[in-house]
PDB file of C-alpha atoms in Angstrom:
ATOM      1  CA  UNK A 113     -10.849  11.726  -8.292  1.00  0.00           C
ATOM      2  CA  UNK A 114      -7.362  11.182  -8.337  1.00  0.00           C
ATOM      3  CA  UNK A 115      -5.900   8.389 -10.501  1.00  0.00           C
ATOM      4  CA  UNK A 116      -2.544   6.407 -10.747  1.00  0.00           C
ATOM      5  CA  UNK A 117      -2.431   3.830 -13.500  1.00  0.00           C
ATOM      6  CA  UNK A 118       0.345   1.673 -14.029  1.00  0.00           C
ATOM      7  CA  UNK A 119       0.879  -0.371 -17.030  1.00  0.00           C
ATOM      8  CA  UNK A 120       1.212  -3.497 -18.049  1.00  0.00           C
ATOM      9  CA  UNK A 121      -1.228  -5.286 -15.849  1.00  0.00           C
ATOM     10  CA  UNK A 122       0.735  -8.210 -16.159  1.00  0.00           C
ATOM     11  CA  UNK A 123       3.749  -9.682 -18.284  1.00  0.00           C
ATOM     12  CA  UNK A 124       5.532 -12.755 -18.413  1.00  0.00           C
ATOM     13  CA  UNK A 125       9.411 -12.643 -19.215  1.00  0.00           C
ATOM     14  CA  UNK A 126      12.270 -15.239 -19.592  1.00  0.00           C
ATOM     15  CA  UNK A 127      14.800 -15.461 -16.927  1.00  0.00           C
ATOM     16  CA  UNK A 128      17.851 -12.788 -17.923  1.00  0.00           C
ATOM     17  CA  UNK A 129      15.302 -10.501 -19.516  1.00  0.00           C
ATOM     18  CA  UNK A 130      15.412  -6.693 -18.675  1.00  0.00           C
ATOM     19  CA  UNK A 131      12.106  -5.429 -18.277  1.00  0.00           C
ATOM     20  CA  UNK A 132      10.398  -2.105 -17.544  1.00  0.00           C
ATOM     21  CA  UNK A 133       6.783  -1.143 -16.325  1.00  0.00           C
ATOM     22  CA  UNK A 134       5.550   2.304 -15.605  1.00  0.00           C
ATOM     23  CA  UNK A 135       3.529   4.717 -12.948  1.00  0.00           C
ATOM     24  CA  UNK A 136       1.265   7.381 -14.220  1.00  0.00           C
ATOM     25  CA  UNK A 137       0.048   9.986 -11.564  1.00  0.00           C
ATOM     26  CA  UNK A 138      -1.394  12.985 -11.767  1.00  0.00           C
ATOM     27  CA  UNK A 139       1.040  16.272 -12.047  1.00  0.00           C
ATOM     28  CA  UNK A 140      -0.283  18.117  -9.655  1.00  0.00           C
ATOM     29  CA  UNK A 141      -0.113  18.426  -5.466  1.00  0.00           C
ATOM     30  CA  UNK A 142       2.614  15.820  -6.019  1.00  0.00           C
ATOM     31  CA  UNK A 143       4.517  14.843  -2.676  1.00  0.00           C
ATOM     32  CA  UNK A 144       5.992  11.627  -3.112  1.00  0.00           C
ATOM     33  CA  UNK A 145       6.193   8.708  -5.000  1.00  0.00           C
ATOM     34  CA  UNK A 146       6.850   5.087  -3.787  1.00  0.00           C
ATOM     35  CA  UNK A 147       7.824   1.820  -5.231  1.00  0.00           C
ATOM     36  CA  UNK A 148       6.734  -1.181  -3.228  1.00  0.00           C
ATOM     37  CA  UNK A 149       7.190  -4.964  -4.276  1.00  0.00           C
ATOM     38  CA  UNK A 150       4.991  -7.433  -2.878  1.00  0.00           C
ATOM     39  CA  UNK A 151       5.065 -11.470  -3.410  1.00  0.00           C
ATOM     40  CA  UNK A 152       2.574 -13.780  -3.116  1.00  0.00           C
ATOM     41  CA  UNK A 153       1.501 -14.282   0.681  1.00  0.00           C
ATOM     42  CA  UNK A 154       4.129 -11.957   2.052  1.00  0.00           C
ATOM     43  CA  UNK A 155       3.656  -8.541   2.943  1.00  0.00           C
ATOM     44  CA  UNK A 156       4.498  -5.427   0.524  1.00  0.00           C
ATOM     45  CA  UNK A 157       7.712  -4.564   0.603  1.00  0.00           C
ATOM     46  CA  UNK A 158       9.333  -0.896  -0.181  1.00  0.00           C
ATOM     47  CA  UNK A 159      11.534  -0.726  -3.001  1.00  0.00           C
ATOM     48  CA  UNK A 160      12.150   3.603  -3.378  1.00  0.00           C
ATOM     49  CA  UNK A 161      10.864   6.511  -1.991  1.00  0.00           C
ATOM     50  CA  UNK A 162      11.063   9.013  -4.455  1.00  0.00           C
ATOM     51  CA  UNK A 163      10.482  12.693  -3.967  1.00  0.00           C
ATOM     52  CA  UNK A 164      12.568  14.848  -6.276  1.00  0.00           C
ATOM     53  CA  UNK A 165      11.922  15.641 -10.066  1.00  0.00           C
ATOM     54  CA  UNK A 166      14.930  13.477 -12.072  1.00  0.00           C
ATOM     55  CA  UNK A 167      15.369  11.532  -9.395  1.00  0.00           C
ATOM     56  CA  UNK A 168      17.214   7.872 -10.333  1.00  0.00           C
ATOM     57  CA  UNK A 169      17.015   5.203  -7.495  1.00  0.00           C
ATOM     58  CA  UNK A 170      19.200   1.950  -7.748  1.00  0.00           C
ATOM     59  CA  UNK A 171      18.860  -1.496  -5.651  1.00  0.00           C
ATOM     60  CA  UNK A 172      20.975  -3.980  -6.936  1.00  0.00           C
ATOM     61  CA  UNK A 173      19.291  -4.889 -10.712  1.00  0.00           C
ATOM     62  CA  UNK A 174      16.006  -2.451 -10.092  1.00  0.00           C
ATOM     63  CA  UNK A 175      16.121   0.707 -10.691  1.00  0.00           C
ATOM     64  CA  UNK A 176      13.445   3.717 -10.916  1.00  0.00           C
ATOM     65  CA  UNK A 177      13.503   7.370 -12.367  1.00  0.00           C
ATOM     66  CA  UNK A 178      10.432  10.018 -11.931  1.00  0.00           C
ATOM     67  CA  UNK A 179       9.314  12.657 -13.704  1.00  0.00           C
ATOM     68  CA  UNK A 180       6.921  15.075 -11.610  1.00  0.00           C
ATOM     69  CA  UNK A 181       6.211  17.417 -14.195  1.00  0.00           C
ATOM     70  CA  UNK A 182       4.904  14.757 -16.862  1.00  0.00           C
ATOM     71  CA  UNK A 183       3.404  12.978 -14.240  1.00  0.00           C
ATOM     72  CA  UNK A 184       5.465   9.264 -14.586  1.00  0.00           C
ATOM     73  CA  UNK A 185       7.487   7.132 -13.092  1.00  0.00           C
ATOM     74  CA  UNK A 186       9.864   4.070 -14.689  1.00  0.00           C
ATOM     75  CA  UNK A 187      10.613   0.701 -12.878  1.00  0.00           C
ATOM     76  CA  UNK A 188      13.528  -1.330 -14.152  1.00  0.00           C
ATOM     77  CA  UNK A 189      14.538  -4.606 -13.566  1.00  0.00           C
ATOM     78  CA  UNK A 190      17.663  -5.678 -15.567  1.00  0.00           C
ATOM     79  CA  UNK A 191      18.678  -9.643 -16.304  1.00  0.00           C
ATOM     80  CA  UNK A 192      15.061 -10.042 -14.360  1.00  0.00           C
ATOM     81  CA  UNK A 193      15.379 -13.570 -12.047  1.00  0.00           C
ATOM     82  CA  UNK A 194      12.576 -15.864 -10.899  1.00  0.00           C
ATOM     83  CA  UNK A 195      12.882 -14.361  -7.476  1.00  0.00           C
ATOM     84  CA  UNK A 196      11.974 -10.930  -9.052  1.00  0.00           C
ATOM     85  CA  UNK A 197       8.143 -12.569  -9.740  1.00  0.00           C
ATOM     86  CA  UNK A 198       5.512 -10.620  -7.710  1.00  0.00           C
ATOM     87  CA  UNK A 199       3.279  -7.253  -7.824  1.00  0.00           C
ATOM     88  CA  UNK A 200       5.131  -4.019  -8.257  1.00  0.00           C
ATOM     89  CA  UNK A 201       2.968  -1.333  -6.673  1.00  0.00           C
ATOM     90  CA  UNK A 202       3.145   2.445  -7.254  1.00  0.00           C
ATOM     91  CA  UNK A 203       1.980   4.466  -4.656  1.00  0.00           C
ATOM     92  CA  UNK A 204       1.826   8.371  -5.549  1.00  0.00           C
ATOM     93  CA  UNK A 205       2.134  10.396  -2.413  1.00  0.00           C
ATOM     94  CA  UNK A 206      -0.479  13.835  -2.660  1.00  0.00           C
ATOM     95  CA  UNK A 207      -1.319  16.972  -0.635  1.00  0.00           C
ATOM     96  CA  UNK A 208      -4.611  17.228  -2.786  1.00  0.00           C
ATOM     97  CA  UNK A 209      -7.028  17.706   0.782  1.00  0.00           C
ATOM     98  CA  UNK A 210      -5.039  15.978   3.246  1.00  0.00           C
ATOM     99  CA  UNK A 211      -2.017  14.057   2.990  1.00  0.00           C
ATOM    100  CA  UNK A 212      -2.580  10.851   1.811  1.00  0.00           C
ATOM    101  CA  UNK A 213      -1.318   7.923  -0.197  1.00  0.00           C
ATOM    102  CA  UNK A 214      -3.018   6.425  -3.695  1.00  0.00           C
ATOM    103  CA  UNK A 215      -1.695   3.501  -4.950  1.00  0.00           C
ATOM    104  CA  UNK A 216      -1.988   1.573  -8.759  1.00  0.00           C
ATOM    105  CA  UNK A 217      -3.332  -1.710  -9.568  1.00  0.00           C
ATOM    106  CA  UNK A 218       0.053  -2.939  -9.621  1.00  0.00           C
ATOM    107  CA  UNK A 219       1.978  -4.432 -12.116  1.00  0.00           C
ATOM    108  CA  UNK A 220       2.140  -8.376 -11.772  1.00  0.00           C
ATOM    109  CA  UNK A 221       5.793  -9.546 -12.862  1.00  0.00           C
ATOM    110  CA  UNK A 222       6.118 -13.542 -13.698  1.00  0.00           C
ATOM    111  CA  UNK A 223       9.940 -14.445 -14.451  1.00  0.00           C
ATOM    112  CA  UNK A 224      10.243 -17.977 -16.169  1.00  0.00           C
ATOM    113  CA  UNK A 225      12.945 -20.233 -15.278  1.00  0.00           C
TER     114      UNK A 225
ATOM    115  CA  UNK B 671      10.369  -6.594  17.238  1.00  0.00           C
ATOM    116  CA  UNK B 672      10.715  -7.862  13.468  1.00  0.00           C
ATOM    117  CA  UNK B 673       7.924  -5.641  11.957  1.00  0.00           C
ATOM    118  CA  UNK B 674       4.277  -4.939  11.667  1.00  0.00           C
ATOM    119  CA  UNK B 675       1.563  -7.534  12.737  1.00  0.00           C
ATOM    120  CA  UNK B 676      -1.885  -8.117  12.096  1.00  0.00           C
ATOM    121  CA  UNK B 677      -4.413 -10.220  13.978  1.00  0.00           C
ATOM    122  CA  UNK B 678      -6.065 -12.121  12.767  1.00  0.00           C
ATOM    123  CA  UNK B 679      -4.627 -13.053   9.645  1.00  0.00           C
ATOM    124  CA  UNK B 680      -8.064 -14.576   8.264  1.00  0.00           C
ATOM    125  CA  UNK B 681     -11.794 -14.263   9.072  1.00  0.00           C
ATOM    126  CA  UNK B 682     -14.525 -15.767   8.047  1.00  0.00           C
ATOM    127  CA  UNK B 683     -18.382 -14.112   9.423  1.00  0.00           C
ATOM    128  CA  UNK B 684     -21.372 -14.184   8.564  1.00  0.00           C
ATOM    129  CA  UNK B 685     -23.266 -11.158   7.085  1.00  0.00           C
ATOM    130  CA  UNK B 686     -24.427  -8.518   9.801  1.00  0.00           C
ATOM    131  CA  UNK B 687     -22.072  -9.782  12.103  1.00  0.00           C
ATOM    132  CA  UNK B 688     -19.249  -7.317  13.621  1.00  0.00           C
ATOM    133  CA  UNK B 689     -15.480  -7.942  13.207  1.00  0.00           C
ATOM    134  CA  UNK B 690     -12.296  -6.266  14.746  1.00  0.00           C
ATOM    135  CA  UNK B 691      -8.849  -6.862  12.675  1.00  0.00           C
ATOM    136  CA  UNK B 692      -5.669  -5.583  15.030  1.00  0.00           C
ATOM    137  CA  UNK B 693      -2.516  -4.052  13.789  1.00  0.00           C
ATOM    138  CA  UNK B 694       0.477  -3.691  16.398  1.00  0.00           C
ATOM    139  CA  UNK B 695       2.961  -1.951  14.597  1.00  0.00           C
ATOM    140  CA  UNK B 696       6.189  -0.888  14.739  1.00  0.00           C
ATOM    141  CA  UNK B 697       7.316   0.237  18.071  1.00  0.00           C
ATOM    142  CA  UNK B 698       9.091   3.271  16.912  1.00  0.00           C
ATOM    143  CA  UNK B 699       6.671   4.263  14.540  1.00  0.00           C
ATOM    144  CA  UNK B 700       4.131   7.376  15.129  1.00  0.00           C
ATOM    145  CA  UNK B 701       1.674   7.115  11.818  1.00  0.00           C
ATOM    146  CA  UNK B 702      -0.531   3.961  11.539  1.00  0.00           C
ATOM    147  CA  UNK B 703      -2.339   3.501   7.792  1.00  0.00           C
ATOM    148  CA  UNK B 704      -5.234   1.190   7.559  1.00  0.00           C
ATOM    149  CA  UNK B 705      -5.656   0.333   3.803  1.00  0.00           C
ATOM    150  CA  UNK B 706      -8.538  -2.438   1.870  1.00  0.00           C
ATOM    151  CA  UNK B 707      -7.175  -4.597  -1.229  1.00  0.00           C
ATOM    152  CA  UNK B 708      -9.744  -6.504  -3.482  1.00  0.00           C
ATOM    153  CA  UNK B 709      -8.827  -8.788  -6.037  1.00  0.00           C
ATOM    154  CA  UNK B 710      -7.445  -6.931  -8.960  1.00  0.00           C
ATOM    155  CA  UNK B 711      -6.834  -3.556  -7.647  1.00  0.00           C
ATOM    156  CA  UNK B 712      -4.166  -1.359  -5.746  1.00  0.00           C
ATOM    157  CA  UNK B 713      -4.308  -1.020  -1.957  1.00  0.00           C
ATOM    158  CA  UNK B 714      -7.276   1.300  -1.370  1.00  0.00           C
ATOM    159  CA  UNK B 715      -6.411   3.814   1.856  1.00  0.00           C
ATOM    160  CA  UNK B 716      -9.414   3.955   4.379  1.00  0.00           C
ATOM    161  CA  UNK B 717      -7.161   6.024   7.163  1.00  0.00           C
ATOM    162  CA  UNK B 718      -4.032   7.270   8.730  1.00  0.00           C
ATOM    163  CA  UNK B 719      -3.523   8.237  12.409  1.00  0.00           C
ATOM    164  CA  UNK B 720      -0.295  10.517  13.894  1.00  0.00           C
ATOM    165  CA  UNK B 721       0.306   9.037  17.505  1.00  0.00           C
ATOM    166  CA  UNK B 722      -3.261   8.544  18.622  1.00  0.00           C
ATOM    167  CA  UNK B 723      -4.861  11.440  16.334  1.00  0.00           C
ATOM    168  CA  UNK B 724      -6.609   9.663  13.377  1.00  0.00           C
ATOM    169  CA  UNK B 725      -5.859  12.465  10.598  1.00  0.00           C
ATOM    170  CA  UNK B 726      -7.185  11.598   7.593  1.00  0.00           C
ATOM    171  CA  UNK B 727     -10.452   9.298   6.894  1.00  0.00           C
ATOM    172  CA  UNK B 728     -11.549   7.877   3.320  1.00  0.00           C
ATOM    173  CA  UNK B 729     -14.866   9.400   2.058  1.00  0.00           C
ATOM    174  CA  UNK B 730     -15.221   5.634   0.614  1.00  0.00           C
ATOM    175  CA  UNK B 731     -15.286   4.671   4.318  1.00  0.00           C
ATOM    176  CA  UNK B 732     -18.793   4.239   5.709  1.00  0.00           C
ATOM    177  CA  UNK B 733     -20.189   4.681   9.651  1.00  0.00           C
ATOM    178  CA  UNK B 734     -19.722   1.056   9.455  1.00  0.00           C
ATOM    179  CA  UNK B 735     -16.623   1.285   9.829  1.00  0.00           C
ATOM    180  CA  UNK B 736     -14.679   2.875  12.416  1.00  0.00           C
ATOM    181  CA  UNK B 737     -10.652   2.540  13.851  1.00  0.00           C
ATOM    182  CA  UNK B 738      -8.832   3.600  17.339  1.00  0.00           C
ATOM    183  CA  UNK B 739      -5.336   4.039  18.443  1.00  0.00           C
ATOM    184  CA  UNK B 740      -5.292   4.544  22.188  1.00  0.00           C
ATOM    185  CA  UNK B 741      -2.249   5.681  23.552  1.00  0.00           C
ATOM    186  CA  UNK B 742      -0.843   5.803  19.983  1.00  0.00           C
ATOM    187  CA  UNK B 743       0.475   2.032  19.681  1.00  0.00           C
ATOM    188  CA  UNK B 744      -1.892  -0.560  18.562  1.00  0.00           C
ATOM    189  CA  UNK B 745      -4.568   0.137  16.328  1.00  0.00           C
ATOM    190  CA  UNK B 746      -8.391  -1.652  15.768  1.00  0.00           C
ATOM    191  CA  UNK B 747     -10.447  -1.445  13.010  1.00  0.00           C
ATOM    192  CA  UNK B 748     -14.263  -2.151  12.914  1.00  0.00           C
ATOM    193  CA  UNK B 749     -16.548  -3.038  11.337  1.00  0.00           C
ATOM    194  CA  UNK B 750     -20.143  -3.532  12.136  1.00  0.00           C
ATOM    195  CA  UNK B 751     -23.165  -5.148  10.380  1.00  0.00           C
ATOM    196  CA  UNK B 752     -20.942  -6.364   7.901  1.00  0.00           C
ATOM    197  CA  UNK B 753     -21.872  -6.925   4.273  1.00  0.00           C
ATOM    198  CA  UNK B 754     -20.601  -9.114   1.167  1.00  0.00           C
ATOM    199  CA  UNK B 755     -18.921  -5.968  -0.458  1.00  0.00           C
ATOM    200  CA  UNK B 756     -16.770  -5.832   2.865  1.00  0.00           C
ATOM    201  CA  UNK B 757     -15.497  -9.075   1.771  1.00  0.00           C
ATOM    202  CA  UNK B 758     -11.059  -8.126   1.000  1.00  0.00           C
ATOM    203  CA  UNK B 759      -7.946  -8.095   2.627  1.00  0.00           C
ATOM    204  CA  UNK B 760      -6.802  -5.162   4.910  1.00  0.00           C
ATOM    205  CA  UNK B 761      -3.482  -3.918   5.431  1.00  0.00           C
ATOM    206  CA  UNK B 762      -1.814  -2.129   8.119  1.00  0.00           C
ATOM    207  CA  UNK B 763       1.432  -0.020   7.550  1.00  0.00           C
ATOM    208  CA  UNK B 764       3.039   1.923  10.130  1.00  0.00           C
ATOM    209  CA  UNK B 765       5.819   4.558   9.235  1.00  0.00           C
ATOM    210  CA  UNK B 766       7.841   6.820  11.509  1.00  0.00           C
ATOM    211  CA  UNK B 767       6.038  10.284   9.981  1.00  0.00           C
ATOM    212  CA  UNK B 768       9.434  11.842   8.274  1.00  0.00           C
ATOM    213  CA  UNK B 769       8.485  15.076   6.544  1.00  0.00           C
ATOM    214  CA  UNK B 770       9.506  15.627   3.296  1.00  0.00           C
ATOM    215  CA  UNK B 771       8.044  12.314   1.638  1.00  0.00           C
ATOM    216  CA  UNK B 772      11.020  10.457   2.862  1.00  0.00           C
ATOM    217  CA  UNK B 773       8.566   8.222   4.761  1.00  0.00           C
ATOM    218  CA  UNK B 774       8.329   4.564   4.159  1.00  0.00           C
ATOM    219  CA  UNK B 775       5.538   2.496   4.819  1.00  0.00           C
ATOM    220  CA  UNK B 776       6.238  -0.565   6.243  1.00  0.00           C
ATOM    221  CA  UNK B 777       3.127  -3.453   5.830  1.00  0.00           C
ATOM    222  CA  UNK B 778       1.995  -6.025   7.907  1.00  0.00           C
ATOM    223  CA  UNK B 779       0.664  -8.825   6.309  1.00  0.00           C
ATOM    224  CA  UNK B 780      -3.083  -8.456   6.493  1.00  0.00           C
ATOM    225  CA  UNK B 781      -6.307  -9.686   7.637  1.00  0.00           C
ATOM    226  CA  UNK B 782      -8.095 -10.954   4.466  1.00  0.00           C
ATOM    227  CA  UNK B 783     -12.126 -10.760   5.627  1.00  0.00           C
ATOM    228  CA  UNK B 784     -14.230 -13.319   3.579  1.00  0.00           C
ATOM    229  CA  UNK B 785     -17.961 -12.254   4.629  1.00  0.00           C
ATOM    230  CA  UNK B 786     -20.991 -15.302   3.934  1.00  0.00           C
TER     231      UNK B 786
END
């Protein structure tokens, strides 16, 4: 069974915070990873697509870096704004059988005015 | 056409009924994901077709369920004699199919299924 934790579940941070959460995946059969954001009644929303080991990504104040051979990924959000509240899904990309997508639990973000 | 959409976006049945959720994705777009969310837990993929060829298909999906994509534009998925555990929302991402992992997903907003 393939697994791909992310961690925290959840965390609440003050408006201008810089905060950080992070994708575990397994090491192996590794294809892609991607970064999706998804608020409350909207539909999830890509953030990266990350493929390469040491690859950095940067939108605005998020950013992401991957490490294939560990088996992690980082998501960074500096000076984090209410707007920035939602679910930050990993989803790790795999040739294990066929290709396929597994994503985490997510990581649900709450930014405090 | 402003993205991928799913009909309907909320259905309520009663248990042992069928149901059939519609995705009508992006126009350009050749793969077409079907994917189940409960409440705590990541998207959960059930399938993935390329054009009209469905490629890949979920061991976790039963002969309950089953999903077409004639002609390779729409897609339906269906379920029949429907039980309490069916009960989550599904999502429907389309992507163009770039090799290479370059390929983003892009979501529709989902059918959540509430089964009585």
């Amino acid at each position: 069974i393939l697994n791909v934790e992310q961690s925290p579940q959840s965390l609440h941070v003050q408006e201008g915070d810089s905060t950080n959460f992070t994708c575990s995946f397994p090491s192996s059969n590794f294809y892609a990873l991607h970064w999706y954001r998804w608020e409350t009644a909207k539909s999830p929303e890509a953030l990266f697509v990350m493929t390469l080991n040491g690859d950095e990504k940067k939108k605005g104040r998020i950013s992401a870096t991957l490490n294939t051979k560990e088996g992690y990924s980082y998501l960074y959000i500096k000076g984090s704004q209410p707007e920035d509240s939602a679910t930050y899904l990993c989803a790790f990309g795999t040739t294990s059988g066929t290709y396929k997508y597994i994503f985490g639990t997510g990581t649900r973000l709450k930014v405090l005015a | 056409d402003t993205g991928v959409s799913q009909n309907p976006r909320h259905k309520i049945t009663k248990r042992g009924q069928n149901v059939t959720f519609r995705c009508d994705p992006i126009s350009e777009h050749n793969r077409l994901y079907w994917y189940r969310q409960t409440l705590g837990q990541g998207p959960e993929f059930l399938t993935y077709f390329q054009n009209e060829a469905q490629l890949e298909k979920s061991r976790l999906l039963s002969d309950r369920f089953s999903a077409e994509r004639p002609k390779g534009s729409f897609s339906t998925l269906e379920i029949q004699r429907t039980e309490q555990g069916d009960s989550a929302m599904y999502l429907c991402a389309s992507s163009f199919g770039l090799a290479g992992g370059q390929d983003t997903q892009y979501f529709g907003p989902g059918t959540r299924l509430t089964v009585l």
